XYZ file of C-alpha atoms in Angstrom:
691
model
C 30.488 45.053 16.066
C 28.283 42.337 17.497
C 28.250 40.613 14.093
C 31.989 39.946 14.407
C 31.599 38.375 17.839
C 28.599 36.366 16.700
C 30.693 34.989 13.852
C 33.641 34.245 16.144
C 31.319 32.402 18.527
C 29.572 30.304 15.885
C 32.720 29.508 13.895
C 34.484 28.547 17.135
C 31.605 26.299 18.189
C 31.454 24.654 14.771
C 35.205 24.026 14.712
C 35.211 22.751 18.287
C 32.427 20.237 17.661
C 34.208 18.858 14.614
C 37.442 18.576 16.586
C 35.670 16.788 19.435
C 34.430 14.303 16.834
C 38.089 13.696 15.900
C 39.038 13.123 19.536
C 36.250 10.606 20.014
C 36.491 8.688 16.728
C 39.775 9.176 14.895
C 42.556 10.086 17.337
C 43.697 6.473 17.870
C 43.204 5.269 14.296
C 45.997 4.728 11.744
C 44.448 6.112 8.543
C 46.676 9.150 8.868
C 46.107 10.685 5.405
C 42.353 10.954 5.984
C 42.956 12.422 9.449
C 45.293 15.023 7.952
C 42.686 16.220 5.457
C 39.972 16.029 8.093
C 41.865 18.282 10.524
C 42.694 20.856 7.859
C 39.212 20.577 6.377
C 37.414 21.348 9.638
C 39.301 24.654 9.782
C 37.766 25.782 6.491
C 34.443 24.137 7.304
C 34.169 25.876 10.668
C 35.043 29.296 9.238
C 32.699 29.083 6.241
C 29.506 27.541 7.647
C 28.348 30.554 9.741
C 28.505 32.919 6.752
C 26.782 30.875 4.067
C 23.094 30.956 3.211
C 21.508 27.821 1.761
C 18.020 27.530 0.253
C 16.470 24.049 0.152
C 13.125 23.270 -1.482
C 11.009 20.467 -0.016
C 7.502 19.242 -0.754
C 6.501 18.503 2.879
C 8.801 20.465 5.223
C 6.261 20.870 8.045
C 7.655 17.883 9.963
C 10.987 19.604 10.596
C 9.567 23.102 11.098
C 9.376 22.888 14.948
C 13.017 21.790 15.124
C 14.173 24.651 12.916
C 12.183 27.179 14.900
C 13.772 25.921 18.130
C 17.254 26.236 16.613
C 16.380 29.742 15.540
C 15.158 30.573 19.046
C 18.442 29.412 20.588
C 20.566 31.262 18.032
C 18.519 34.384 18.508
C 19.033 34.136 22.276
C 22.819 34.252 22.228
C 22.829 36.782 19.394
C 20.667 39.024 21.543
C 23.003 38.533 24.498
C 25.943 39.703 22.381
C 24.016 42.610 20.897
C 22.897 43.875 24.287
C 26.565 44.446 25.129
C 26.967 46.702 22.103
C 25.573 50.257 22.421
C 25.428 50.567 18.642
C 23.125 47.605 18.164
C 21.673 46.741 21.548
C 18.674 49.034 21.046
C 17.675 47.056 17.981
C 16.618 44.074 20.081
C 13.643 43.733 22.339
C 11.732 40.740 23.678
C 13.993 38.397 21.747
C 13.057 39.851 18.351
C 15.498 42.020 16.374
C 14.035 45.373 15.443
C 15.072 48.328 13.293
C 14.281 51.833 14.481
C 14.942 53.690 11.273
C 14.637 57.127 12.825
C 17.994 56.578 14.520
C 19.740 55.785 11.270
C 19.441 59.199 9.664
C 21.212 61.196 12.368
C 24.406 62.903 11.217
C 23.747 61.801 7.610
C 23.360 65.237 5.989
C 26.870 65.179 4.546
C 26.231 61.915 2.743
C 23.012 63.304 1.292
C 24.628 66.516 0.097
C 27.346 64.535 -1.695
C 24.977 62.060 -3.309
C 24.168 64.192 -6.339
C 20.405 63.662 -5.922
C 18.226 66.781 -5.838
C 17.608 67.765 -2.251
C 13.875 68.200 -2.669
C 13.583 64.518 -3.618
C 15.483 63.179 -0.594
C 14.245 62.310 2.853
C 15.273 64.907 5.406
C 17.401 63.381 8.158
C 15.615 63.251 11.464
C 17.650 64.533 14.387
C 18.454 62.111 17.141
C 18.904 63.559 20.607
C 20.202 60.296 22.010
C 23.976 60.467 22.186
C 26.356 57.540 22.177
C 27.635 56.793 25.662
C 31.038 58.219 26.390
C 32.180 55.134 28.318
C 33.394 51.962 26.657
C 30.901 49.147 26.569
C 31.748 45.604 27.599
C 31.802 44.518 23.958
C 34.171 47.345 23.034
C 36.581 46.332 25.787
C 36.461 42.710 24.693
C 37.109 43.835 21.123
C 40.231 45.709 22.215
C 41.446 42.637 24.111
C 40.706 40.421 21.109
C 42.604 42.715 18.723
C 45.578 42.871 21.107
C 45.727 39.059 21.006
C 45.407 38.993 17.215
C 48.268 41.470 16.780
C 50.434 39.658 19.326
C 50.109 36.260 17.676
C 50.407 37.745 14.207
C 53.707 39.429 15.027
C 54.800 36.270 16.822
C 54.157 34.376 13.581
C 56.130 36.983 11.637
C 58.998 36.669 14.107
C 59.222 32.893 13.611
C 58.983 33.271 9.858
C 61.660 35.960 9.688
C 63.935 33.957 11.995
C 63.685 30.894 9.727
C 64.503 32.995 6.680
C 67.383 34.545 8.599
C 68.767 31.098 9.467
C 68.626 30.094 5.812
C 70.495 33.206 4.694
C 73.055 33.160 7.534
C 74.079 29.486 7.564
C 75.541 27.149 4.997
C 73.031 25.278 2.810
C 74.016 21.967 1.115
C 72.186 19.490 -1.117
C 72.233 15.988 0.334
C 69.920 13.004 -0.015
C 67.824 15.050 -2.469
C 66.948 17.863 -0.036
C 68.406 21.236 0.950
C 70.049 21.026 4.366
C 70.711 24.105 6.486
C 73.712 23.442 8.730
C 73.258 25.009 12.157
C 76.016 25.459 14.742
C 73.603 24.980 17.642
C 72.895 21.539 19.062
C 69.166 21.411 18.404
C 66.880 18.619 17.217
C 66.365 18.540 13.415
C 63.270 20.136 11.872
C 61.959 21.042 8.417
C 60.203 24.002 6.847
C 58.952 23.741 3.274
C 61.956 22.421 1.232
C 64.611 23.027 3.911
C 65.847 20.671 6.647
C 67.517 22.399 9.589
C 70.069 20.175 11.310
C 73.129 20.490 13.528
C 76.317 20.500 11.434
C 77.851 17.760 13.630
C 74.958 15.379 12.942
C 75.030 15.586 9.165
C 77.951 13.144 8.853
C 76.602 10.575 11.352
C 75.037 7.295 10.136
C 71.699 8.233 11.725
C 71.464 11.289 9.486
C 69.978 9.279 6.629
C 67.002 8.246 8.777
C 66.542 11.813 9.983
C 66.556 13.150 6.422
C 64.179 10.369 5.343
C 61.754 11.484 8.068
C 61.984 15.182 7.209
C 61.738 14.428 3.469
C 58.216 13.079 4.055
C 57.210 16.451 5.524
C 58.753 18.223 2.540
C 57.193 16.014 -0.172
C 53.713 16.137 1.371
C 53.989 19.918 1.966
C 53.103 19.667 5.647
C 54.332 23.233 6.153
C 51.219 24.492 4.343
C 49.042 22.751 6.935
C 51.024 24.408 9.707
C 50.639 27.860 8.130
C 46.857 27.300 7.955
C 46.771 26.118 11.566
C 48.815 29.134 12.653
C 46.399 31.472 10.840
C 43.561 29.830 12.775
C 45.430 30.386 16.041
C 45.857 34.081 15.188
C 42.172 34.468 14.335
C 40.800 32.451 17.279
C 43.616 32.601 19.809
C 41.066 32.816 22.646
C 39.603 29.376 21.840
C 41.630 26.735 23.727
C 40.630 24.009 21.289
C 42.340 25.694 18.303
C 45.676 25.144 20.033
C 44.804 21.470 20.299
C 43.850 21.460 16.610
C 47.296 22.822 15.756
C 48.955 20.242 17.994
C 46.856 17.427 16.496
C 47.888 18.453 12.970
C 51.574 18.361 13.913
C 51.138 15.042 15.736
C 49.480 13.530 12.691
C 52.317 14.819 10.490
C 54.790 12.917 12.661
C 52.679 9.765 12.456
C 52.660 10.064 8.660
C 56.417 10.616 8.486
C 57.151 7.750 10.893
C 54.991 5.315 8.922
C 56.567 6.332 5.602
C 60.100 5.902 7.001
C 59.313 2.360 8.160
C 57.521 1.552 4.871
C 60.617 2.675 2.922
C 62.718 -0.142 4.453
C 64.345 1.331 7.517
C 64.522 -1.041 10.452
C 61.764 -0.370 12.968
C 64.072 -1.052 15.937
C 66.821 1.249 14.632
C 64.334 4.026 13.905
C 62.763 3.747 17.367
C 66.237 3.841 18.899
C 66.896 7.052 16.967
C 63.745 8.576 18.431
C 64.797 7.638 21.942
C 68.204 9.210 21.389
C 66.539 12.531 20.601
C 64.669 12.804 23.899
C 66.475 15.987 24.834
C 64.440 18.616 23.006
C 63.744 22.304 22.897
C 60.391 24.016 23.127
C 58.111 23.495 20.131
C 57.980 26.010 17.311
C 54.623 26.080 15.546
C 55.889 26.685 12.014
C 58.198 23.666 11.733
C 57.923 19.895 11.750
C 60.219 18.756 14.552
C 61.450 15.189 14.919
C 61.046 15.309 18.699
C 57.967 17.477 18.850
C 55.584 15.001 20.464
C 55.649 12.177 22.923
C 58.135 9.526 21.799
C 56.114 6.921 23.662
C 52.989 7.774 21.684
C 54.824 7.659 18.358
C 56.464 4.332 19.093
C 53.103 2.903 20.171
C 51.469 4.141 16.962
C 54.227 2.552 14.816
C 53.577 -0.839 16.391
C 49.784 -0.490 16.379
C 47.776 -2.817 14.171
C 46.459 -0.948 11.137
C 42.841 0.181 11.363
C 40.533 -2.269 9.670
C 37.314 -1.879 7.726
C 35.145 -1.481 10.832
C 37.357 1.319 12.066
C 37.300 2.990 8.657
C 33.514 2.917 8.661
C 33.713 5.680 11.264
C 34.561 8.020 8.413
C 30.934 7.833 7.278
C 29.864 9.550 10.510
C 31.443 12.775 9.242
C 28.701 13.136 6.603
C 25.676 13.412 8.942
C 27.841 15.444 11.336
C 28.558 17.980 8.613
C 24.845 18.238 7.787
C 24.017 18.659 11.469
C 26.433 21.593 11.760
C 24.968 23.023 8.568
C 21.522 22.953 10.185
C 22.830 24.462 13.417
C 25.105 27.258 12.257
C 24.481 28.189 8.609
C 21.636 30.458 7.531
C 19.409 27.742 6.147
C 16.021 28.356 4.540
C 13.553 25.533 3.914
C 10.781 26.395 1.478
C 7.850 24.838 -0.324
C 4.942 26.301 -2.308
C 3.051 26.811 0.982
C 5.628 27.342 3.709
C 9.050 28.894 4.265
C 11.052 28.968 7.480
C 14.655 29.174 8.588
C 16.990 28.229 11.389
C 18.063 31.801 12.117
C 14.939 33.577 13.328
C 12.118 33.009 15.792
C 9.515 33.750 13.130
C 8.028 31.284 10.653
C 6.148 32.662 7.696
C 3.549 31.492 5.218
C 4.124 32.699 1.697
C 2.311 32.867 -1.574
C 3.896 31.541 -4.731
C 4.535 35.087 -5.899
C 7.525 36.976 -4.537
C 7.647 40.127 -2.415
C 8.550 42.551 -5.184
C 6.091 45.377 -5.697
C 4.124 47.930 -3.735
C 2.493 47.180 -0.372
C -0.073 49.358 1.427
C -1.116 49.709 5.057
C -4.542 51.352 5.243
C -5.853 53.881 2.773
C -4.138 57.016 4.122
C -0.697 57.939 2.845
C 1.053 58.267 6.191
C 4.551 57.395 7.379
C 5.365 53.698 6.814
C 1.967 53.171 5.169
C 3.481 52.523 1.748
C 6.560 50.493 0.847
C 7.993 49.446 -2.478
C 10.131 46.288 -2.509
C 12.561 45.677 -5.337
C 15.067 42.872 -5.965
C 17.838 44.572 -3.956
C 16.230 47.577 -2.281
C 13.259 48.793 -0.291
C 11.641 52.244 -0.372
C 9.595 53.471 2.570
C 7.251 56.451 2.646
C 8.342 58.545 5.621
C 7.123 61.614 7.459
C 6.810 65.038 5.830
C 6.931 63.816 2.229
C 10.231 61.997 2.574
C 11.212 58.570 1.422
C 13.955 56.316 2.663
C 15.692 54.023 0.215
C 17.803 51.169 1.566
C 19.813 48.381 0.042
C 18.136 45.194 1.159
C 18.335 41.419 0.873
C 15.558 38.993 1.723
C 17.100 36.448 4.086
C 14.420 33.874 4.816
C 12.089 35.578 7.274
C 13.804 38.922 7.709
C 14.988 41.819 5.588
C 18.739 42.394 5.856
C 18.799 46.188 5.477
C 21.852 48.385 4.911
C 21.453 52.057 5.796
C 24.113 54.781 5.393
C 25.016 54.416 9.079
C 24.283 50.764 9.843
C 24.754 47.576 7.857
C 23.077 44.250 8.290
C 20.021 45.366 10.269
C 17.507 42.546 10.602
C 13.875 43.526 10.111
C 11.620 40.492 10.721
C 8.599 39.948 8.498
C 5.887 37.423 7.736
C 3.977 37.075 4.504
C 0.868 35.029 3.896
C -0.952 35.180 0.567
C -1.240 38.939 -0.095
C -0.684 40.117 3.481
C 2.727 41.240 4.698
C 3.640 41.913 8.347
C 6.809 43.893 9.058
C 8.246 44.471 12.538
C 9.627 47.984 12.115
C 9.286 48.123 15.896
C 9.192 45.175 18.213
C 5.863 45.781 19.941
C 3.628 45.069 16.964
C 3.949 44.694 13.200
C 2.712 46.997 10.474
C 0.286 45.021 8.301
C 0.420 45.613 4.549
C -1.757 44.421 1.692
C -0.293 43.722 -1.721
C -1.124 46.568 -4.089
C -1.638 46.499 -7.820
C -0.607 50.160 -7.991
C 2.779 51.202 -9.349
C 3.052 54.601 -7.638
C 1.523 56.609 -4.802
C -0.500 58.795 -7.134
C -2.479 55.765 -8.249
C -3.111 55.035 -4.571
C -4.547 58.511 -4.098
C -6.751 58.127 -7.163
C -7.819 54.641 -6.138
C -10.691 55.991 -4.046
C -12.515 56.898 -7.280
C -14.391 53.914 -8.791
C -13.869 54.984 -12.407
C -10.309 55.702 -13.508
C -9.048 59.267 -13.633
C -6.190 59.724 -16.097
C -3.819 62.543 -15.245
C -1.522 64.318 -17.721
C 2.258 64.203 -17.517
C 4.171 67.101 -15.965
C 7.883 67.926 -16.012
C 7.976 70.882 -13.577
C 7.335 69.534 -10.092
C 7.472 70.751 -6.530
C 6.968 68.818 -3.298
C 3.779 69.816 -1.471
C 3.062 69.816 2.257
C 0.541 66.986 2.787
C -0.681 68.384 6.101
C -1.884 71.556 4.377
C -3.222 70.029 1.177
C -6.805 69.205 0.267
C -6.910 66.742 -2.628
C -9.662 67.407 -5.162
C -10.374 64.917 -7.958
C -12.270 66.254 -10.974
C -13.453 64.813 -14.256
C -16.407 65.496 -16.557
C -18.814 63.535 -14.338
C -18.051 64.197 -10.672
C -15.847 65.838 -8.081
C -14.247 64.234 -5.012
C -12.979 66.276 -2.070
C -10.991 63.900 0.145
C -13.490 61.047 0.544
C -16.625 63.081 -0.190
C -18.068 62.590 -3.678
C -20.671 64.575 -5.553
C -21.558 66.478 -8.740
C -19.724 69.659 -9.668
C -22.607 71.722 -8.293
C -21.771 70.380 -4.819
C -18.090 71.298 -5.067
C -18.324 74.578 -3.177
C -20.271 72.968 -0.340
C -17.758 70.121 -0.108
C -14.690 72.359 -0.176
C -16.119 74.713 2.472
C -16.856 71.759 4.746
C -13.294 70.510 4.310
C -11.853 73.981 4.835
C -13.640 74.330 8.168
C -11.831 71.245 9.475
C -8.678 73.378 9.723
C -7.971 76.088 12.307
C -8.893 79.599 11.201
C -5.284 80.802 11.165
C -4.200 77.977 8.847
C -6.918 78.252 6.214
C -5.110 80.879 4.161
C -2.120 78.534 3.907
C -4.097 75.606 2.511
C -3.213 74.286 -0.946
C -5.906 72.750 -3.117
C -4.291 69.847 -4.911
C -6.145 69.412 -8.204
C -6.173 65.936 -9.699
C -8.029 66.605 -12.929
C -8.709 64.066 -15.638
C -6.814 64.993 -18.791
C -10.011 65.068 -20.914
C -11.894 67.460 -18.610
C -13.037 70.700 -20.232
C -11.674 74.024 -19.017
C -15.256 75.143 -18.445
C -15.452 72.805 -15.438
C -11.985 73.825 -14.275
C -12.975 77.523 -14.464
C -16.037 76.770 -12.316
C -13.714 75.251 -9.712
C -11.453 78.322 -9.885
C -14.370 80.640 -9.133
C -15.567 78.577 -6.171
C -12.076 78.581 -4.699
C -11.689 82.350 -5.164
C -15.017 83.000 -3.477
C -13.775 81.131 -0.406
C -10.303 82.638 -0.296
C -8.562 79.390 -1.285
C -6.088 80.900 -3.731
C -3.203 78.458 -3.457
C -3.632 75.559 -5.886
C -1.365 72.907 -7.353
C -1.857 70.855 -10.510
C -1.089 67.182 -9.907
C 0.145 64.991 -12.704
C 2.372 62.061 -13.523
C 5.987 63.228 -13.133
C 8.089 62.711 -16.221
C 11.272 63.263 -14.193
C 12.759 59.774 -13.546
C 14.403 61.040 -10.343
C 11.041 61.477 -8.629
C 10.520 58.321 -6.519
C 7.306 56.432 -7.197
C 6.322 56.720 -3.522
C 6.306 60.538 -3.824
C 4.154 60.856 -6.950
C 1.171 61.894 -4.806
C 3.095 64.812 -3.277
C 4.346 66.585 -6.400
C 2.537 69.259 -8.357
C 2.808 72.567 -10.203
C 2.009 75.353 -7.702
C -0.031 78.360 -8.736
C -1.697 81.346 -7.050
C -5.197 82.313 -8.177
C -6.086 86.042 -8.334
C -8.186 87.227 -5.391
C -11.894 87.765 -5.883
C -11.639 91.565 -6.233
C -8.795 91.564 -8.763
C -9.221 93.658 -11.930
C -9.106 91.980 -15.334
C -8.403 93.372 -18.757
C -11.301 93.825 -21.120
C -11.110 92.537 -24.670
C -10.243 96.011 -25.920
C -7.503 96.448 -23.345
C -6.073 93.090 -24.236
C -5.958 94.017 -27.930
C -4.162 97.211 -26.985
C -1.604 95.222 -25.014
C -1.024 92.956 -27.990
C 0.303 95.898 -29.983
C 3.040 96.549 -27.376
C 6.509 95.263 -28.035
C 7.754 92.067 -26.397
C 4.320 90.891 -25.304
C 3.918 87.172 -26.059
C 0.416 85.807 -26.661
C -0.083 82.036 -26.611
C -3.303 80.613 -27.900
C -3.531 77.190 -26.285
C -5.688 75.677 -29.016
C -3.471 77.135 -31.731
C -2.599 74.317 -34.121
C 0.300 76.184 -35.688
C 2.722 75.662 -32.795
C 3.409 73.095 -30.113
C 4.232 73.884 -26.480
C 7.855 72.992 -27.224
C 8.005 75.493 -30.071
C 6.368 78.138 -27.892
C 8.956 77.434 -25.189
C 11.876 78.045 -27.543
C 10.342 81.328 -28.653
C 9.709 82.409 -25.070
C 13.266 81.598 -23.950
C 14.682 83.639 -26.782
C 12.521 86.643 -25.856
C 13.397 86.328 -22.161
C 17.115 86.240 -22.898
C 16.857 89.434 -24.921
C 14.426 91.506 -22.824
C 13.335 89.567 -19.709
C 11.916 92.643 -17.972
C 9.434 93.368 -20.762
C 7.990 89.942 -21.477
C 4.408 89.268 -20.408
C 2.840 85.934 -21.301
C -0.879 85.891 -22.050
C -2.497 82.448 -22.192
C -5.756 82.334 -24.141
C -8.141 79.401 -24.057
C -11.870 78.646 -24.345
C -14.406 76.607 -22.393
C -13.876 73.756 -24.837
C -10.118 73.629 -24.340
C -9.064 70.259 -22.990
C -7.353 70.389 -19.598
C -4.326 68.368 -20.757
C -3.623 70.995 -23.457
C -3.977 73.805 -20.934
C -1.660 72.109 -18.416
C 0.972 71.387 -21.067
C 1.365 75.165 -21.596
C 1.430 75.876 -17.853
C 4.069 73.181 -17.439
C 6.073 74.571 -20.364
C 6.040 78.131 -18.997
C 7.229 77.139 -15.530
C 9.854 74.879 -17.075
C 11.153 77.691 -19.307
C 11.541 80.119 -16.421
C 13.162 77.401 -14.296
C 15.674 76.650 -17.062
C 16.732 80.277 -17.363
C 16.886 80.793 -13.618
C 19.038 77.679 -13.246
C 21.299 78.950 -15.999
C 21.758 82.331 -14.315
C 22.136 80.729 -10.868
C 24.890 78.370 -12.040
C 26.728 81.261 -13.677
C 26.623 83.457 -10.568
C 26.631 80.992 -7.662
C 27.607 77.595 -9.170
C 24.422 76.153 -7.684
C 20.997 75.283 -9.127
C 18.269 77.841 -8.440
C 16.418 75.579 -5.994
C 19.541 75.152 -3.853
C 20.036 78.876 -3.317
C 19.038 80.767 -0.221
C 15.983 83.017 -0.168
C 17.986 86.208 -0.789
C 19.849 84.788 -3.784
C 16.635 83.367 -5.251
C 14.992 86.778 -4.960
C 17.840 88.338 -6.961
C 17.467 85.751 -9.721
C 13.684 86.269 -9.828
C 14.223 89.992 -10.395
C 16.293 89.142 -13.447
C 13.660 86.771 -14.823
C 10.306 87.898 -13.373
C 7.459 85.526 -14.145
C 4.538 87.560 -15.531
C 1.804 85.259 -16.762
C -1.813 86.198 -17.341
C -4.691 83.959 -18.446
C -7.819 84.803 -20.408
C -10.787 82.528 -21.013
C -12.236 83.884 -24.253
C -15.682 82.493 -23.386
C -15.836 84.004 -19.906
C -18.061 87.007 -19.172
C -16.127 90.267 -19.111
């Protein structure tokens, strides 16, 4: 709401200053055609300037930087004053700096999220907002009601005049005389014109003076002065509260009369006779804004202007003053950005910023921990922010000089100030202090997580993904040379010591709920992975998740570090089949054995075979994965990924048939029913492991 009043204020100020320039310089001059276009032009100029954004490049702009910053400080002051009267936006300003508290923008947004078509597990969860909107009307809301009442009143007043003129045309006799259409009125009223019609008393039309009257009104018709009056009336409707707009309308009509008077005299009518005609029309009715009336303005002023000496060259030189005046208003009221290779600043914010030649697009990091607001990704028209609890917020955004203009589902046009210098970005998410970001060469959050390892770790791709709880995850990076548990590095022989130390950082009651997030290099042997499995089982850490690069394009890049394939390791005392028992199981019907290093089939082919078996006899299918110590981890994970994906596909299919919802969107009871139909029974066997 405050944006509307800010625009009304700035457009009114701009228009008023241009009109004051007319009063000082041009009101008494005789170049009437220029004055006509000037008065109409300032209407458009005043309405357009506050909404345009202009970028100007300069080589040495530092000399004007203090002036622009002062203009921005003043504009920010009255914008803040307006915003403080609006309960919807007042909280976004503090200490003279606009701020955006994003937590307040997600309240009551669940419906929009549910209708967006984006999977729910990939969306940020709206944060509840206990603060309620005040039940009373704010000052700005009351002013808005008053403003709208005025707009409607003057709009319907305009319609009334327009309809009445059309009614007069249809009701009364219309004749063609002296090349114009004349509407003969029974009432004794002064003549006036509207577009191509001249309204005149029927008794006057046959008098000798009628020719001069028609000559005067014909000038209004030929020069289409009625269009100017319609524009002026629209301005009055829009800014009825501004006293100067009424004077603008009056000045336009006055200038029209000056133009018509001068043209009548230039066309050969006697000046004395024409002035006598004006004096004879002194008895007048109240002015009507939509028409050009012969007796609308002071007869004395019109007669004086007809006898005035024409403005000479010196007087016409005043016209040149309009050029610097227009530029001055552009500096004061438009959103103007001055930039150079080293500096950029604007006239609409209290903050000046140093910039690098490169733009803001890309990923920016604050610190090394992936916490809320620590990672942002800026695109050409949007910004993604890593939020709390593995959520992201995506907003449409424009870069407007030294602030982001952010549009959220509930609020549009929020200003978030920022500064950027070289590869450092400061963003005022809150007004007390900025969050400081460094430019990142990473393209997703998973690369950020892996960035703590000096040598690159290359993860495999995964298609089946689930969002993990970061507060109960311990990231473990493994390759053929080392292991990293959080920030602690060491050889594989130190893994158990490192994981136990990390486990003890958590309360005793939470340790069984911990998930070990495995970030394993794709070329790592399964022998090393099996060693990790055993260490985890010995310490009761049975919940693991395989991290990888998501192949699903709907997974946001800022959430790559949170996704994984979950899995539960067997407890330490679990019984395993011997080789003989496994061979006996092979002979049973519907058992599916998958040899990971089998070159005769791909994971995709194995998936098709598995789906077919599950559709026929889902309750009897047991999948046995066989691999060796030399099996490469990427091959192993491709089969794990395929199996989970196959079961998910069938469960989604059954869920859509029964509930018209995907499996992941069902409640716990419905999901349990679907799992009973397609139970996931998967067993693994390392052929090189001791029995």
